[in-house]
mmCIF file with all atom_site columns, C-alpha atoms in Angstrom:
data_model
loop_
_atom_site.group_PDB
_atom_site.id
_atom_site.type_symbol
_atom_site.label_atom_id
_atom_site.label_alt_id
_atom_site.label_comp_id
_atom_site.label_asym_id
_atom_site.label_entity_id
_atom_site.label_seq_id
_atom_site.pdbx_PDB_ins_code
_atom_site.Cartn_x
_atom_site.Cartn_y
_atom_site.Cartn_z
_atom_site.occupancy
_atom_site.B_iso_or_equiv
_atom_site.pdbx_formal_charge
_atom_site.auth_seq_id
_atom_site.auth_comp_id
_atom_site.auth_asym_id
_atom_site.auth_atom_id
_atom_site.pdbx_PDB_model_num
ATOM 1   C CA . UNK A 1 1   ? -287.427 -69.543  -54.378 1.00 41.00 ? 1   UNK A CA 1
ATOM 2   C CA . UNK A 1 2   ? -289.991 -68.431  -51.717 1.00 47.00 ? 2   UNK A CA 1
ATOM 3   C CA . UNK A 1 3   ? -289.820 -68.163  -48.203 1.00 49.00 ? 3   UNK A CA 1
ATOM 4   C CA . UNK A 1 4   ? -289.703 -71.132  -46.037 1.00 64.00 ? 4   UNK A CA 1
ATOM 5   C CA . UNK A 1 5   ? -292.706 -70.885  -43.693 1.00 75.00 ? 5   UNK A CA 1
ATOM 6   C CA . UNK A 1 6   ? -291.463 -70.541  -39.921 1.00 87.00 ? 6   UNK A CA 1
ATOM 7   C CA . UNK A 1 7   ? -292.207 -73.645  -37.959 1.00 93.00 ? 7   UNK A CA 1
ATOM 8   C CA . UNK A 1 8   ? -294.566 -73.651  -34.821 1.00 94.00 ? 8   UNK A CA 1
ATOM 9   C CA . UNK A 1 9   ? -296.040 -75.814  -32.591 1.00 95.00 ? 9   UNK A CA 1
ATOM 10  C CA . UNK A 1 10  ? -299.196 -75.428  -34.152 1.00 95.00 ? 10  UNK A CA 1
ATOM 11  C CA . UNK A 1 11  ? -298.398 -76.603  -37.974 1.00 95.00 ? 11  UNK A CA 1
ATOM 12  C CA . UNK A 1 12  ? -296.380 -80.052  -36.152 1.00 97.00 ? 12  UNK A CA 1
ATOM 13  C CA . UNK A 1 13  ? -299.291 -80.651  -34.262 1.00 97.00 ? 13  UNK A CA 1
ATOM 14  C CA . UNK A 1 14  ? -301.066 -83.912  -34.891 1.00 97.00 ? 14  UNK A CA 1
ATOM 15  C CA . UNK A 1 15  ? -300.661 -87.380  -36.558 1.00 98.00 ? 15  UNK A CA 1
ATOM 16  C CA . UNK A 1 16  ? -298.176 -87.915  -39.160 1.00 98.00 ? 16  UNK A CA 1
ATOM 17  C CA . UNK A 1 17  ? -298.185 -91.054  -41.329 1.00 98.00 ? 17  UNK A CA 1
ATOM 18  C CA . UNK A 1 18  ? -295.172 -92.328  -42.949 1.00 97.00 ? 18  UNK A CA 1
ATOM 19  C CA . UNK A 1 19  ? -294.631 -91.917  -46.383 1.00 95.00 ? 19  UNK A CA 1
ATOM 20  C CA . UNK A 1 20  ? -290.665 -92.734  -46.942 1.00 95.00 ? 20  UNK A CA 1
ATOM 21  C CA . UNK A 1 21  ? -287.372 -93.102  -44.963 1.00 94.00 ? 21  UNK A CA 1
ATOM 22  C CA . UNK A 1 22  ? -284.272 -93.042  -46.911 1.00 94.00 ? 22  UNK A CA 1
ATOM 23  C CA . UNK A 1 23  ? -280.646 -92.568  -45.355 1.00 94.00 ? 23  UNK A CA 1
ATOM 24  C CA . UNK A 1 24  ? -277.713 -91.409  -47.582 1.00 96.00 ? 24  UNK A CA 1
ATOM 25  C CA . UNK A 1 25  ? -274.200 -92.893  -46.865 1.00 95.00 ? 25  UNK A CA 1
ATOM 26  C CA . UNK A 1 26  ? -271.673 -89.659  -45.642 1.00 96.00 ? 26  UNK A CA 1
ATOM 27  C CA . UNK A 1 27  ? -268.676 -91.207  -47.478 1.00 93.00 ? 27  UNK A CA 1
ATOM 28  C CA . UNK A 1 28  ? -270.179 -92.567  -50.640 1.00 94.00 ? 28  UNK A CA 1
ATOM 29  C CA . UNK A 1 29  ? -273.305 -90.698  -51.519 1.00 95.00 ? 29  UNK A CA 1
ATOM 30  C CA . UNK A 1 30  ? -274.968 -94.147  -51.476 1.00 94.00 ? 30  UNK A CA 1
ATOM 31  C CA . UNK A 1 31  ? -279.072 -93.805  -50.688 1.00 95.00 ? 31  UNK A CA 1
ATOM 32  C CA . UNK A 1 32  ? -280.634 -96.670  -49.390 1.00 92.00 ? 32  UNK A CA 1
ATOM 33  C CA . UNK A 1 33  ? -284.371 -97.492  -47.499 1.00 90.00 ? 33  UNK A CA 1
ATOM 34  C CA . UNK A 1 34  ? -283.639 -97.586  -43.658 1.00 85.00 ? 34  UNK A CA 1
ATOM 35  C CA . UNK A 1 35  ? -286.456 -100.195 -42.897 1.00 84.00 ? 35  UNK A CA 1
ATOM 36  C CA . UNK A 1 36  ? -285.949 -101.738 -45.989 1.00 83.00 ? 36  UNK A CA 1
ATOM 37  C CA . UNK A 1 37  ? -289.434 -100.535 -48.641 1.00 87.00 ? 37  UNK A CA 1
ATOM 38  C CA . UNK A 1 38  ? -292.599 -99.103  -47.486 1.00 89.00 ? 38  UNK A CA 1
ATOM 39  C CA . UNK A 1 39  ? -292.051 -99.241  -43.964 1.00 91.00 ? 39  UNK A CA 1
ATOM 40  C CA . UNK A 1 40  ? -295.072 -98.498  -41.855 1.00 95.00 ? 40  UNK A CA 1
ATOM 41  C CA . UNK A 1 41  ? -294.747 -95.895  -39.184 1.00 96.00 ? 41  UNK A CA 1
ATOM 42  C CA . UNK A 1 42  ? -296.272 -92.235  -37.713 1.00 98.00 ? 42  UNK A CA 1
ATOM 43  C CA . UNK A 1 43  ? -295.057 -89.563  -35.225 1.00 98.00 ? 43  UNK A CA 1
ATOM 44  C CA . UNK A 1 44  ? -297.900 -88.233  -33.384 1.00 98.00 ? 44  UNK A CA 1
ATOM 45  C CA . UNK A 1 45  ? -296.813 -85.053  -32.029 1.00 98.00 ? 45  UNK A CA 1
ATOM 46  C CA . UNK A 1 46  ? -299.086 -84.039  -28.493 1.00 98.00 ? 46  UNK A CA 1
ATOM 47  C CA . UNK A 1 47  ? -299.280 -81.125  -26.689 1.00 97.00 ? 47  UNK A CA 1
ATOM 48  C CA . UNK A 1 48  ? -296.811 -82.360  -24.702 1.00 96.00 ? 48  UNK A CA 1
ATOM 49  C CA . UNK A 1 49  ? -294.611 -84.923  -26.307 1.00 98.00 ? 49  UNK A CA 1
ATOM 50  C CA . UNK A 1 50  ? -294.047 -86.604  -29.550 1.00 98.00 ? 50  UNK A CA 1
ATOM 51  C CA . UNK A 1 51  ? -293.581 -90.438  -29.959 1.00 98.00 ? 51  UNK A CA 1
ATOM 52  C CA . UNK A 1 52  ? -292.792 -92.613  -33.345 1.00 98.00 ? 52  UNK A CA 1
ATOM 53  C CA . UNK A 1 53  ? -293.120 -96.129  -34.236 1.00 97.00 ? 53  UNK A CA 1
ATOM 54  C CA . UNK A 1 54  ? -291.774 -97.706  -37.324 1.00 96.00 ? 54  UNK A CA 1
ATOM 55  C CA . UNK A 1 55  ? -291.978 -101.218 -38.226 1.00 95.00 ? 55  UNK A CA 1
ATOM 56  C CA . UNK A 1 56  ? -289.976 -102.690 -41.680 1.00 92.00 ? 56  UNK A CA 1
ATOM 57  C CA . UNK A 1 57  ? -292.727 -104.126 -44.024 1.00 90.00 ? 57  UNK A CA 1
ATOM 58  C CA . UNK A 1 58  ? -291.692 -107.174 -43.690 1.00 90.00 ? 58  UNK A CA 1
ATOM 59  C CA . UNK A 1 59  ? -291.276 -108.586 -39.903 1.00 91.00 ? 59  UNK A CA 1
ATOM 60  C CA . UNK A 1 60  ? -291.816 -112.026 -39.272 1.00 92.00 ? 60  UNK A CA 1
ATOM 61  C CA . UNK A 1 61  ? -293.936 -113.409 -37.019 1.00 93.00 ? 61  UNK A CA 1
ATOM 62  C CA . UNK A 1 62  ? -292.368 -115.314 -34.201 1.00 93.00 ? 62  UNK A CA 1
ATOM 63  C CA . UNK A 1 63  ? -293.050 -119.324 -34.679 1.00 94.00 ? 63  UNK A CA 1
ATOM 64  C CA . UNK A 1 64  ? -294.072 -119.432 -30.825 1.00 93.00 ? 64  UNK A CA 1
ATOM 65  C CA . UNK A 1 65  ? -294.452 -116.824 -27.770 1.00 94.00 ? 65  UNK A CA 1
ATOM 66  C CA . UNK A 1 66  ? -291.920 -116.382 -26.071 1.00 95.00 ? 66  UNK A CA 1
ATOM 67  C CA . UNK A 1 67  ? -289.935 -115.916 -29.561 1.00 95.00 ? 67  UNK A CA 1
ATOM 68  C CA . UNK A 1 68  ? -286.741 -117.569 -29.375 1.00 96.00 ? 68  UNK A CA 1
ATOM 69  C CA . UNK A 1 69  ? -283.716 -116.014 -29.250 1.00 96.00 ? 69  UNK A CA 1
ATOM 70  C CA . UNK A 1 70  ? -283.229 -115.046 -32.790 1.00 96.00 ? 70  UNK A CA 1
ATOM 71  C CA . UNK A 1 71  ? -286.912 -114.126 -33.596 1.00 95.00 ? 71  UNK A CA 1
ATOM 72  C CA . UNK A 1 72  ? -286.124 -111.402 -30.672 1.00 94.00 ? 72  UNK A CA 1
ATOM 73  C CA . UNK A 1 73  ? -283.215 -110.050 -32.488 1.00 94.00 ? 73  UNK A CA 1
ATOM 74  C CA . UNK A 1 74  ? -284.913 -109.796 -35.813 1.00 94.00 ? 74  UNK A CA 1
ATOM 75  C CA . UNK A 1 75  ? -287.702 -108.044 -34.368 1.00 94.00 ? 75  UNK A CA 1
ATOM 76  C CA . UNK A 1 76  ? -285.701 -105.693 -32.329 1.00 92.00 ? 76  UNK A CA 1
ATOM 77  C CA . UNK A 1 77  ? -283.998 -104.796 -35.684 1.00 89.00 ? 77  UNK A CA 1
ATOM 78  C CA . UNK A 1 78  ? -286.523 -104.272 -37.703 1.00 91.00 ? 78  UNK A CA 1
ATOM 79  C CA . UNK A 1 79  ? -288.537 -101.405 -35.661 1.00 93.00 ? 79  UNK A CA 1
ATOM 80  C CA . UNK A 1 80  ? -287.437 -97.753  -34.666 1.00 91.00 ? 80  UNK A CA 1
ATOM 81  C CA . UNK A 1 81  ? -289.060 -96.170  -31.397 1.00 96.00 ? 81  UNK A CA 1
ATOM 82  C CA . UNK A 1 82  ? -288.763 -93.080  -28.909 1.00 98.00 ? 82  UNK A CA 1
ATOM 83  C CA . UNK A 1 83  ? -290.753 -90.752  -27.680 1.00 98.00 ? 83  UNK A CA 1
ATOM 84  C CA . UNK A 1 84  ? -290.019 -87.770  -24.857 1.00 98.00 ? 84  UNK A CA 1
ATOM 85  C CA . UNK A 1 85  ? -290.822 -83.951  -25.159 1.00 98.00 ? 85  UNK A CA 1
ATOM 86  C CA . UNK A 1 86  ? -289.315 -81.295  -27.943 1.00 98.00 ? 86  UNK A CA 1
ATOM 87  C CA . UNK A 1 87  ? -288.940 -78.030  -28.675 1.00 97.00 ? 87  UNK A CA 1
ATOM 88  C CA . UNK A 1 88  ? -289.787 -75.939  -32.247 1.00 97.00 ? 88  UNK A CA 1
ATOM 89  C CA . UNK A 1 89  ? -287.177 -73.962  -33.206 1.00 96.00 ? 89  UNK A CA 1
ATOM 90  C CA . UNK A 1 90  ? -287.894 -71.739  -36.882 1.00 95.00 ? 90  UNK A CA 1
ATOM 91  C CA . UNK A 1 91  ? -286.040 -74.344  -39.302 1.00 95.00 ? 91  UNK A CA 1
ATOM 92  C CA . UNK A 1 92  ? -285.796 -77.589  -36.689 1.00 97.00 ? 92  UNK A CA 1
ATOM 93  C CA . UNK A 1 93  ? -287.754 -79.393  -33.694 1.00 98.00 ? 93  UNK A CA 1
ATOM 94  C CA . UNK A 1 94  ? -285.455 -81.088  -31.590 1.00 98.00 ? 94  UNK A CA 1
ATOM 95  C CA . UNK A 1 95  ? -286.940 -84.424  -29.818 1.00 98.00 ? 95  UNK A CA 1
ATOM 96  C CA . UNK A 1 96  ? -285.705 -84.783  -26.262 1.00 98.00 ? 96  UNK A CA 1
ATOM 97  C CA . UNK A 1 97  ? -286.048 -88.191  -25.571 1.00 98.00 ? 97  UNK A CA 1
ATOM 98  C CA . UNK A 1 98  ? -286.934 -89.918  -22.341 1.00 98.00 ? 98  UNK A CA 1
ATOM 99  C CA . UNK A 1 99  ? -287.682 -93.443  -23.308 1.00 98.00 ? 99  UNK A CA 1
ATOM 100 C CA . UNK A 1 100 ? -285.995 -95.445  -26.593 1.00 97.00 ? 100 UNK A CA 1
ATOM 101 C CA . UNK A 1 101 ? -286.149 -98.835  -28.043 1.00 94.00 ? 101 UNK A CA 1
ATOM 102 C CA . UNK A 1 102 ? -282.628 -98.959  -27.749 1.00 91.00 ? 102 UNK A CA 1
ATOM 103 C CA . UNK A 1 103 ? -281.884 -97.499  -24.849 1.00 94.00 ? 103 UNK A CA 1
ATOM 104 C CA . UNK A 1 104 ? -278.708 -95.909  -25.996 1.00 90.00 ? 104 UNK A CA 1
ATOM 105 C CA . UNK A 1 105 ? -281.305 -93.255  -27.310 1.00 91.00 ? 105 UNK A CA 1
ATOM 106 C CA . UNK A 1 106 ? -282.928 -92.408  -23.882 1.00 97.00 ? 106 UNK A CA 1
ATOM 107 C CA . UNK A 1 107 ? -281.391 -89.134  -22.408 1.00 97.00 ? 107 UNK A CA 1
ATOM 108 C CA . UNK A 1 108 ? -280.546 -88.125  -25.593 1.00 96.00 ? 108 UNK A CA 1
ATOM 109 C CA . UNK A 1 109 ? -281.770 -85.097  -28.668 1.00 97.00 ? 109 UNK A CA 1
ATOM 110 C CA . UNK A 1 110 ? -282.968 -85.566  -31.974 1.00 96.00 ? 110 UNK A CA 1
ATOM 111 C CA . UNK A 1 111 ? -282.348 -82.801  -33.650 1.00 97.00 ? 111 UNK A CA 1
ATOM 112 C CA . UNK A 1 112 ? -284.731 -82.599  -36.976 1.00 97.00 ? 112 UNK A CA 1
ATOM 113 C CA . UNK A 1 113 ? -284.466 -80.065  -39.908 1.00 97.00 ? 113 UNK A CA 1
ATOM 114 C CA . UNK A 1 114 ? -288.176 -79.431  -40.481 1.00 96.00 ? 114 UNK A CA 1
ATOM 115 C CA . UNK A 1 115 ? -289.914 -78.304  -43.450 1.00 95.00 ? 115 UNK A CA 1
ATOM 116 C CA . UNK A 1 116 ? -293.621 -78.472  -43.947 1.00 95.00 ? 116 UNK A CA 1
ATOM 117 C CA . UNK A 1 117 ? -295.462 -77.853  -47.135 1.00 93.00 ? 117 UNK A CA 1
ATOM 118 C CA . UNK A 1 118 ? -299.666 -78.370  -47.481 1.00 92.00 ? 118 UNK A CA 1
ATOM 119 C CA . UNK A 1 119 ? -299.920 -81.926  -45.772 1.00 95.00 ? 119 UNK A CA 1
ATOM 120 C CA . UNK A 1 120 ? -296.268 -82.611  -46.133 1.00 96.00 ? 120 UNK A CA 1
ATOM 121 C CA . UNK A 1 121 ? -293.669 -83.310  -42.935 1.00 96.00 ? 121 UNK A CA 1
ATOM 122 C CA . UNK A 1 122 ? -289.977 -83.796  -44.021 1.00 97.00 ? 122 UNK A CA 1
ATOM 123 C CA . UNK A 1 123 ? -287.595 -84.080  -41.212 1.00 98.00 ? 123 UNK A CA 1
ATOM 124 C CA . UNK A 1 124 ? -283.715 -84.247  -41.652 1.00 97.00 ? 124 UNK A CA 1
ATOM 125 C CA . UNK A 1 125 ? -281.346 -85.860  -39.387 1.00 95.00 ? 125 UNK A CA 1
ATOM 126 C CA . UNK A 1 126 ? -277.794 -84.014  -39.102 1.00 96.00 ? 126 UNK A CA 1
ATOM 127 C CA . UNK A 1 127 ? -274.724 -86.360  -39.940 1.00 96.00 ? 127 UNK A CA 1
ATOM 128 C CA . UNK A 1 128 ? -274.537 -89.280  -37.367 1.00 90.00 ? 128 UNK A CA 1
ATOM 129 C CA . UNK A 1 129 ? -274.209 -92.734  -36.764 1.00 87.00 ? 129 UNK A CA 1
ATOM 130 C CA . UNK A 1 130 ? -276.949 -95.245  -37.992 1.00 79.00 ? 130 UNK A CA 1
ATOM 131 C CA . UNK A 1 131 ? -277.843 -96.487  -35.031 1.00 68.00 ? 131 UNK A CA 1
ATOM 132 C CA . UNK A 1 132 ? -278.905 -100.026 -37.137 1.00 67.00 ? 132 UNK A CA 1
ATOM 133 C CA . UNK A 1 133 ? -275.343 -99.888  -38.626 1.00 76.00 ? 133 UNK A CA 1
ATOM 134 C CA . UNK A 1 134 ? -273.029 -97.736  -37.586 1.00 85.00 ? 134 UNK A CA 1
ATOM 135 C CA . UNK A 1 135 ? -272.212 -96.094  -40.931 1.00 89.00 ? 135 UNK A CA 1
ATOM 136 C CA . UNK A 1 136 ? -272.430 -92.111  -40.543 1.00 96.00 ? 136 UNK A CA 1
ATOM 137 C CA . UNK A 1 137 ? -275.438 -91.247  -42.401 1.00 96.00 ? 137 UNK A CA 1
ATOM 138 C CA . UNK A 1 138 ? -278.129 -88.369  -43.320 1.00 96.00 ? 138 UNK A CA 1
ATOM 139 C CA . UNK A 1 139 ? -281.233 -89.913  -42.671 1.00 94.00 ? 139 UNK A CA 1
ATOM 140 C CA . UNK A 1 140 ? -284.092 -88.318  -44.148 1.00 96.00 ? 140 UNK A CA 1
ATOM 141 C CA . UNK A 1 141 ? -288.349 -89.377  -43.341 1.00 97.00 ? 141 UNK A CA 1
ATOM 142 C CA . UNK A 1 142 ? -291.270 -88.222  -45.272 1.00 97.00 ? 142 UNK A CA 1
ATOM 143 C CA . UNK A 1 143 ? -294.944 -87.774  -43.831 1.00 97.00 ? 143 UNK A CA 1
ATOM 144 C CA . UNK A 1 144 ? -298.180 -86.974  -44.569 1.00 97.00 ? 144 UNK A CA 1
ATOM 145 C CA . UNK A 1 145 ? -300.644 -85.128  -42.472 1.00 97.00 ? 145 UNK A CA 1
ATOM 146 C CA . UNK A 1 146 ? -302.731 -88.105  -40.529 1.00 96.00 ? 146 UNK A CA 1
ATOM 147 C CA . UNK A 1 147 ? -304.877 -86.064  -38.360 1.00 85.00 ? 147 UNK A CA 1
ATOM 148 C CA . UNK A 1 148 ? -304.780 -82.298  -36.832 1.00 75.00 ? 148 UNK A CA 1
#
């Protein structure tokens, strides 16, 4: 098996588009979508900070603006977004967040086992909570190379 490349700032530099997001359930080995199929999402990772946005494939449209009640709830649980500044480490980058769609998030690190291979981004979550669930899960999110 070869090396693993050492991760820099310089090869996560840049757009990232979404290609999968799968979680795997600690207890039963159970894999499962986390935004149900195909969501749509990037991480754009800056100079100076890296934000994501990803949406499930399938939100609704609210009926009216403001959305009622339960439109709101839907739509808050079907998206996943942060942003803040991080940190490259050899085998991780570690997202320090200042700013969270769920706020619980905000103050809080991401640490993300990193491999990247030609255009290909795969970050891996450690064991925790889902924070759509509860259930303590390995997450795991696939990209491909957007933009430099």
């Amino acid at each position: 098996m070869a090396a693993t490349t050492p991760l820099t700032r310089d090869l996560v530099l840049g757009s990232w588009r979404m290609i999968s997001w799968t979680y795997r359930v600690v207890a039963t080995g159970e894999k499962r979508d986390a935004l149900g199929q195909n969501p749509r999402g990037f991480i754009v990772y800056a100079p100076e900070r890296v934000m994501i946005l990803v949406l499930n494939n399938h939100r609704k449209r609210p009926l009216r603006l403001p959305p009622a009640d339960d439109e709101k709830i839907a739509l808050f649980d079907t998206m996943f977004a942060y942003s803040g500044t991080y940190t490259v480490e050899p085998d991780r980058v570690i997202h320090h967040l200042d700013m969270s769609w769920n706020e619980a998030w905000s103050g809080t690190e991401q640490v993300r086992f990193c491999t990247i291979e030609g255009n290909i981004l795969t970050l891996t979550a450690p064991p925790a909570k889902n924070p759509l669930d509860g259930r303590e899960v390995v997450h795991e999110v696939i990209y491909e190379r957007a933009t430099r």
